[in-house]
GROMACS .gro file of N, CA and C in nm:
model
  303
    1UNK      N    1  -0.566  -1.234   1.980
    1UNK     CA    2  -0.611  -1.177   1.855
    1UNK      C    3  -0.728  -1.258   1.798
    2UNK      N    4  -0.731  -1.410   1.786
    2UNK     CA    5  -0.806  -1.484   1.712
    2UNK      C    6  -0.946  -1.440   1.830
    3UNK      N    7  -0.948  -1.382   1.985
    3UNK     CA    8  -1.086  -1.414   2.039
    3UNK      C    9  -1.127  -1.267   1.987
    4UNK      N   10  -1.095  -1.143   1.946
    4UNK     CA   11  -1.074  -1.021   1.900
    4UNK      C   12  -1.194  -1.041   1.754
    5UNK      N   13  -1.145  -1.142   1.666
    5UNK     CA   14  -1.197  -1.178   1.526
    5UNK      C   15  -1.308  -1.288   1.548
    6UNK      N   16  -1.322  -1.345   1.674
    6UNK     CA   17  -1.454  -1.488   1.737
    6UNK      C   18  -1.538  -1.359   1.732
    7UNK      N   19  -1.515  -1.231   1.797
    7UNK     CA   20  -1.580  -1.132   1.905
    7UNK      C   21  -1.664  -1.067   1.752
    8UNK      N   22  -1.595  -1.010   1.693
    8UNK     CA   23  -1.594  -0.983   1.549
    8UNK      C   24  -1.697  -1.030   1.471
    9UNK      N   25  -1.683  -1.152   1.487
    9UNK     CA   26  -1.808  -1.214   1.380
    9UNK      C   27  -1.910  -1.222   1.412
   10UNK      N   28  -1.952  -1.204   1.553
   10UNK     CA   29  -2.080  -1.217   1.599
   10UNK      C   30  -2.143  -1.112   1.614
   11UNK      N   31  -2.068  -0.970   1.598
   11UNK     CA   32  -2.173  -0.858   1.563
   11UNK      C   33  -2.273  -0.884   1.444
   12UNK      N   34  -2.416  -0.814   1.474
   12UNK     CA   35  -2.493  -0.838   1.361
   12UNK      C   36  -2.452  -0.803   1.217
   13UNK      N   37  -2.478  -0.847   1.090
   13UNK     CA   38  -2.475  -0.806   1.010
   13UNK      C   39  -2.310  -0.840   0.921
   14UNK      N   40  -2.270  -0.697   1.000
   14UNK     CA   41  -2.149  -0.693   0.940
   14UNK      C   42  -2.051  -0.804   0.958
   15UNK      N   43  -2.046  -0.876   1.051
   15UNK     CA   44  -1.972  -0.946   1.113
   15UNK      C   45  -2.001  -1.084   1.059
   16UNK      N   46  -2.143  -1.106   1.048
   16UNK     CA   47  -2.168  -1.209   0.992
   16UNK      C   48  -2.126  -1.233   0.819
   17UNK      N   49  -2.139  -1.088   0.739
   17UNK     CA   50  -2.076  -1.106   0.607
   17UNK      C   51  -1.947  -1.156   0.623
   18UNK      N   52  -1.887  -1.075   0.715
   18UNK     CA   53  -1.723  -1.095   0.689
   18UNK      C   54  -1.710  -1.241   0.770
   19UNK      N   55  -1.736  -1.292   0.815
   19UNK     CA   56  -1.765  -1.468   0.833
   19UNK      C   57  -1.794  -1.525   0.729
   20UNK      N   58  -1.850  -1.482   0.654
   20UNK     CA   59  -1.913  -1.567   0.514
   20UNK      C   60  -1.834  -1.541   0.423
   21UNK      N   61  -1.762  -1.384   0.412
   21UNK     CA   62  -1.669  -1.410   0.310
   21UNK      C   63  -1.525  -1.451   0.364
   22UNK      N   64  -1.465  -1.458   0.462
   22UNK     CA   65  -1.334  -1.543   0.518
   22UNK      C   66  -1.385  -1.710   0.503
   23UNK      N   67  -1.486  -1.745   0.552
   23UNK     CA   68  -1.458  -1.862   0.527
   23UNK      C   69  -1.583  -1.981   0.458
   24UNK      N   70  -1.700  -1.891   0.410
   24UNK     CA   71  -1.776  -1.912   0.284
   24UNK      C   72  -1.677  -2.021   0.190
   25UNK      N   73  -1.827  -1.941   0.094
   25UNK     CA   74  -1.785  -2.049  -0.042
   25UNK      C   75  -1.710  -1.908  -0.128
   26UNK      N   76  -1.640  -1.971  -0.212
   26UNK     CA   77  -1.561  -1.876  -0.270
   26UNK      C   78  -1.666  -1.751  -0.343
   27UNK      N   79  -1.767  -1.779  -0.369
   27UNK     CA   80  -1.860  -1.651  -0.449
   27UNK      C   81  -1.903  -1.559  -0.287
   28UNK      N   82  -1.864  -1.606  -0.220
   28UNK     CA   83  -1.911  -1.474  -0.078
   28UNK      C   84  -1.859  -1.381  -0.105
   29UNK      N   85  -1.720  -1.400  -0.133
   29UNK     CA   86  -1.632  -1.307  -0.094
   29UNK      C   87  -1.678  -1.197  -0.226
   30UNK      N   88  -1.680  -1.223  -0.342
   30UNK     CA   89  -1.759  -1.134  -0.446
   30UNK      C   90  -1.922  -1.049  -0.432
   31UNK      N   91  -2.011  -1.125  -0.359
   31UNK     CA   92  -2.132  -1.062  -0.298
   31UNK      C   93  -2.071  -0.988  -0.154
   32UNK      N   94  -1.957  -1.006  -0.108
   32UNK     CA   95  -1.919  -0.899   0.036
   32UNK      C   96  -1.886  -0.780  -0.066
   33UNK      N   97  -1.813  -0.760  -0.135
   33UNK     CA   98  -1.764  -0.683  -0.232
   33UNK      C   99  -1.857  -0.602  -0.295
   34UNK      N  100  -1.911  -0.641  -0.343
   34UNK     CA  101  -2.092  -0.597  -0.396
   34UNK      C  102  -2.145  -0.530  -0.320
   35UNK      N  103  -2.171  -0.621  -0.150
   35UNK     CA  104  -2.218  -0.529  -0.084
   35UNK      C  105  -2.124  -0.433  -0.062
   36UNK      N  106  -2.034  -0.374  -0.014
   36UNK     CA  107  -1.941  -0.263   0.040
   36UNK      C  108  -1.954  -0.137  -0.089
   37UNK      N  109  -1.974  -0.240  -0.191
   37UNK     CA  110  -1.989  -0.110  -0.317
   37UNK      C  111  -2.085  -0.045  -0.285
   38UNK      N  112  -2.214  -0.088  -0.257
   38UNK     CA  113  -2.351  -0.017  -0.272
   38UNK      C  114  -2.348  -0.002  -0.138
   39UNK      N  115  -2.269   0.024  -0.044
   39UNK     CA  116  -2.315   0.075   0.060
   39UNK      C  117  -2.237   0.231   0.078
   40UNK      N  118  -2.130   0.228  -0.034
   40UNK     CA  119  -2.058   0.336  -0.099
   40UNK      C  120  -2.139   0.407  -0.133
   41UNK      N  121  -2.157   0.387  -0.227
   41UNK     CA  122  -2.288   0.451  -0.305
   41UNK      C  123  -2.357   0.519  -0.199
   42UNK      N  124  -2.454   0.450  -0.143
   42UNK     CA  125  -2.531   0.517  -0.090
   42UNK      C  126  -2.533   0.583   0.023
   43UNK      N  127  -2.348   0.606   0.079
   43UNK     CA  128  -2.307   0.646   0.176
   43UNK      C  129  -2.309   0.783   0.100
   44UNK      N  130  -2.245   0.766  -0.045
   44UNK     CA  131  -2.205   0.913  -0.119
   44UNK      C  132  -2.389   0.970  -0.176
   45UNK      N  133  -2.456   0.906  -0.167
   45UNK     CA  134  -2.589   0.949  -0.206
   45UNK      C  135  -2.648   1.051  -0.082
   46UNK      N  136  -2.621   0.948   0.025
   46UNK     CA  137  -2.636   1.047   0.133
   46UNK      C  138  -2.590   1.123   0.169
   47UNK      N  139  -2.443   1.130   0.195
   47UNK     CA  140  -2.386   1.274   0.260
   47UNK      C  141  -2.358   1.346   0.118
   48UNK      N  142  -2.324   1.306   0.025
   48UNK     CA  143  -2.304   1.359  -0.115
   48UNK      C  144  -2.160   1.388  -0.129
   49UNK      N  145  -2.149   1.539  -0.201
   49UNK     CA  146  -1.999   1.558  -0.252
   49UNK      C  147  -1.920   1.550  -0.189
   50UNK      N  148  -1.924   1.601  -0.035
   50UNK     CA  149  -1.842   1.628   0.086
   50UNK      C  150  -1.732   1.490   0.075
   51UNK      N  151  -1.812   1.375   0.103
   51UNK     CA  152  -1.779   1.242   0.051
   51UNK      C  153  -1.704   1.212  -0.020
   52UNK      N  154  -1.692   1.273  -0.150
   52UNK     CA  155  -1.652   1.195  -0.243
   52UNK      C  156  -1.485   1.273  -0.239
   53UNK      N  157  -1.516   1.416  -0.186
   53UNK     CA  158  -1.380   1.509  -0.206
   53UNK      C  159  -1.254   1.408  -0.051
   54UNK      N  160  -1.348   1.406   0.071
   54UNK     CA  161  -1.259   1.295   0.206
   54UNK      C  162  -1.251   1.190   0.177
   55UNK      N  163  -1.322   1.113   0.006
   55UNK     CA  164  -1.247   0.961  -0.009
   55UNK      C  165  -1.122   0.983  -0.081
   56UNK      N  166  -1.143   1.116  -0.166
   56UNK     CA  167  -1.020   1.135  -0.270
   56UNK      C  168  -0.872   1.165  -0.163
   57UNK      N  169  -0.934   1.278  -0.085
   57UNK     CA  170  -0.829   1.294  -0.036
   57UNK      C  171  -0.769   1.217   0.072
   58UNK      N  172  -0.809   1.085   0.137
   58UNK     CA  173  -0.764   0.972   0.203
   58UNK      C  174  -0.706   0.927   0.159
   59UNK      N  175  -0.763   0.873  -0.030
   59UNK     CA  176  -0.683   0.805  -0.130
   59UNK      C  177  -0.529   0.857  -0.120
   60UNK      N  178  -0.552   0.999  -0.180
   60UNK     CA  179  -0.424   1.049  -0.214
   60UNK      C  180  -0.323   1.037  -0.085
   61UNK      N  181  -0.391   1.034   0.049
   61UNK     CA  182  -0.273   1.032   0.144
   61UNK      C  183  -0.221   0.871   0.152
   62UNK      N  184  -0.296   0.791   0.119
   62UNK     CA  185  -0.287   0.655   0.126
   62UNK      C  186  -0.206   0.617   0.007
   63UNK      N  187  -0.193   0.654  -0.124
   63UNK     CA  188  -0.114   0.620  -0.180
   63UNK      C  189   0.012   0.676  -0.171
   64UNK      N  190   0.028   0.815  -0.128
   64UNK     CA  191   0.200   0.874  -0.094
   64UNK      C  192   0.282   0.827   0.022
   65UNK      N  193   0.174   0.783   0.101
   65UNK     CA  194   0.224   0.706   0.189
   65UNK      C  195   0.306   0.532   0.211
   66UNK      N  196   0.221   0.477   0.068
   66UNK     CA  197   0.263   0.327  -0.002
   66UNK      C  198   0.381   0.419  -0.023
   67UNK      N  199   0.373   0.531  -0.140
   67UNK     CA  200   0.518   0.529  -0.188
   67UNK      C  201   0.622   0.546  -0.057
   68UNK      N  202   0.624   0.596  -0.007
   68UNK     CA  203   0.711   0.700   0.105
   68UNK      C  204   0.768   0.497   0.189
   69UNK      N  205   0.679   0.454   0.184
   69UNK     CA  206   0.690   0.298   0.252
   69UNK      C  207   0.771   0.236   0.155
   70UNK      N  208   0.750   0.232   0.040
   70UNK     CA  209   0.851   0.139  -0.070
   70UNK      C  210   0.974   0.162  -0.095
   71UNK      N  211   0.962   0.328  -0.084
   71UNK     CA  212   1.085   0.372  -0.090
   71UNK      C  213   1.219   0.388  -0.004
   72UNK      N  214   1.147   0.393   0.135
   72UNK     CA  215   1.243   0.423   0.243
   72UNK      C  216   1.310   0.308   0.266
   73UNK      N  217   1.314   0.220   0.207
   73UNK     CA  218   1.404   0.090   0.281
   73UNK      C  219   1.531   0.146   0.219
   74UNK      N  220   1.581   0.191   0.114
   74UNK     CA  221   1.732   0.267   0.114
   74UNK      C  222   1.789   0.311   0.217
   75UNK      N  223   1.678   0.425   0.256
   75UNK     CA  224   1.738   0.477   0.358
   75UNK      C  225   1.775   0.456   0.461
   76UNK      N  226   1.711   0.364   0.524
   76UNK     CA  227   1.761   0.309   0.630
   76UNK      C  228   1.824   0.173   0.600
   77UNK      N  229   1.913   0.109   0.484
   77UNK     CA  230   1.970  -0.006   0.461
   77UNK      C  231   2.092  -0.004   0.545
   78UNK      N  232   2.134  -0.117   0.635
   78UNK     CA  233   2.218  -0.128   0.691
   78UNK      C  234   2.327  -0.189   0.635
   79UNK      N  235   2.321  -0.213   0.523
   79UNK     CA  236   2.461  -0.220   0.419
   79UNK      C  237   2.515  -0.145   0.334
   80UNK      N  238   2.411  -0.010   0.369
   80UNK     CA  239   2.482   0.111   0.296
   80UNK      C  240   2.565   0.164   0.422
   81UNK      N  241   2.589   0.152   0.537
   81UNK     CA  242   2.676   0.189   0.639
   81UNK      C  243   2.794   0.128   0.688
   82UNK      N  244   2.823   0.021   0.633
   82UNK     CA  245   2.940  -0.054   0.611
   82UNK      C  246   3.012   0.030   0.500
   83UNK      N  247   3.197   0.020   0.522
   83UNK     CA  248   3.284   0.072   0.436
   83UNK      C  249   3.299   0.006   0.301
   84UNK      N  250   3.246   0.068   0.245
   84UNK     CA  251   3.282   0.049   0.086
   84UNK      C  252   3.411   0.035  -0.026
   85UNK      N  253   3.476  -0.062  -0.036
   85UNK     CA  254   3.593  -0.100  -0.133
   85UNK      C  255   3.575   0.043  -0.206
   86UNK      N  256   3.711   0.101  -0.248
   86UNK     CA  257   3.660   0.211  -0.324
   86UNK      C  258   3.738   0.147  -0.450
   87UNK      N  259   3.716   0.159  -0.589
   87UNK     CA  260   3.771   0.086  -0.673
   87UNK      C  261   3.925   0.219  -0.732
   88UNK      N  262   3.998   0.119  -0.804
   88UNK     CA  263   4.101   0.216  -0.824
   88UNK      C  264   4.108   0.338  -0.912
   89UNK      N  265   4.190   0.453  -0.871
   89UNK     CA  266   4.163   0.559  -0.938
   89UNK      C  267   4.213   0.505  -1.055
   90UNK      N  268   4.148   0.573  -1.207
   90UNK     CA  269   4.220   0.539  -1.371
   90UNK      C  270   4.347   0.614  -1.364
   91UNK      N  271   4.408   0.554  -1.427
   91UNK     CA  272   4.535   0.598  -1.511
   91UNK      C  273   4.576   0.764  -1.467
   92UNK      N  274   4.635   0.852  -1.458
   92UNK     CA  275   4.652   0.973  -1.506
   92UNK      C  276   4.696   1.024  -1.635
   93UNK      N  277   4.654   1.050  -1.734
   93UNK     CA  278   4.713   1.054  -1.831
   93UNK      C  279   4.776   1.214  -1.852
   94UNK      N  280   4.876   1.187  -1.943
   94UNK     CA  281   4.984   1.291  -1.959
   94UNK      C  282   4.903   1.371  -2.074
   95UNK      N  283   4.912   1.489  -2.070
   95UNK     CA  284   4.873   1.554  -2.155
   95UNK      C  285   4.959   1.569  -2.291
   96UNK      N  286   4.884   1.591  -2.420
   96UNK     CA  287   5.001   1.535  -2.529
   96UNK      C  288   5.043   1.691  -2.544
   97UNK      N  289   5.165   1.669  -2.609
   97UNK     CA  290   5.243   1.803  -2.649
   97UNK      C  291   5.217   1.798  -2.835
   98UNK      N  292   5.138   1.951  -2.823
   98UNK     CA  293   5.107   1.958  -2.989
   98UNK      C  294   5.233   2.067  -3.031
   99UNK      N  295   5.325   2.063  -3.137
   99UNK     CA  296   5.370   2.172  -3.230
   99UNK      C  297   5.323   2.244  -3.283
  100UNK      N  298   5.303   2.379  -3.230
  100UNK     CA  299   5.224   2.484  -3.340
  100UNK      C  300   5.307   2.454  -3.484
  101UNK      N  301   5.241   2.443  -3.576
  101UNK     CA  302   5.292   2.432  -3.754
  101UNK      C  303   5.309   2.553  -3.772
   0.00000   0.00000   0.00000
């Protein structure tokens, strides 16, 4: 993996930011950021709306998908499949006897 990320950094450009912001000075990592914004931009400048509707809708699959991930550990909990103590049934109570007056 680590010769994968050596291999990585030595592409032009890109590779070299993300070198500078992993192991830069701490303000890289804010100018990598900067850059990725304005390259947004002008990714959505160029292709235009088309863009902006396949980032929304990536978003939206990307966040139902966090949920669908946070949530499922219930379901598959392996201590909900162990037998459960059942606690004791209450009392039965007697129903009271009223005198019609």
């Amino acid at each position: 993996m680590k010769a994968l990320v050596r291999a990585f950094y030595y592409v032009p450009v890109i590779g070299w930011l993300t070198k500078d912001a992993v192991h830069g000075t701490p303000e890289a990592k804010y100018f990598f950021a900067f850059n990725l914004v304005v390259l947004l931009f002008g990714a959505i400048y160029l292709v235009g709306y088309p863009l902006v509707i396949t980032l929304g809708l990536i978003g939206s699959a990307a966040g139902l998908s966090g949920l669908v991930l946070l949530t499922m550990g219930d379901a598959f909990d392996r201590r909900a499949s162990r037998a459960v103590a059942r606690a004791p049934a209450p009392p039965v109570r007697k129903p009271s006897m009223r005198r019609a007056a």
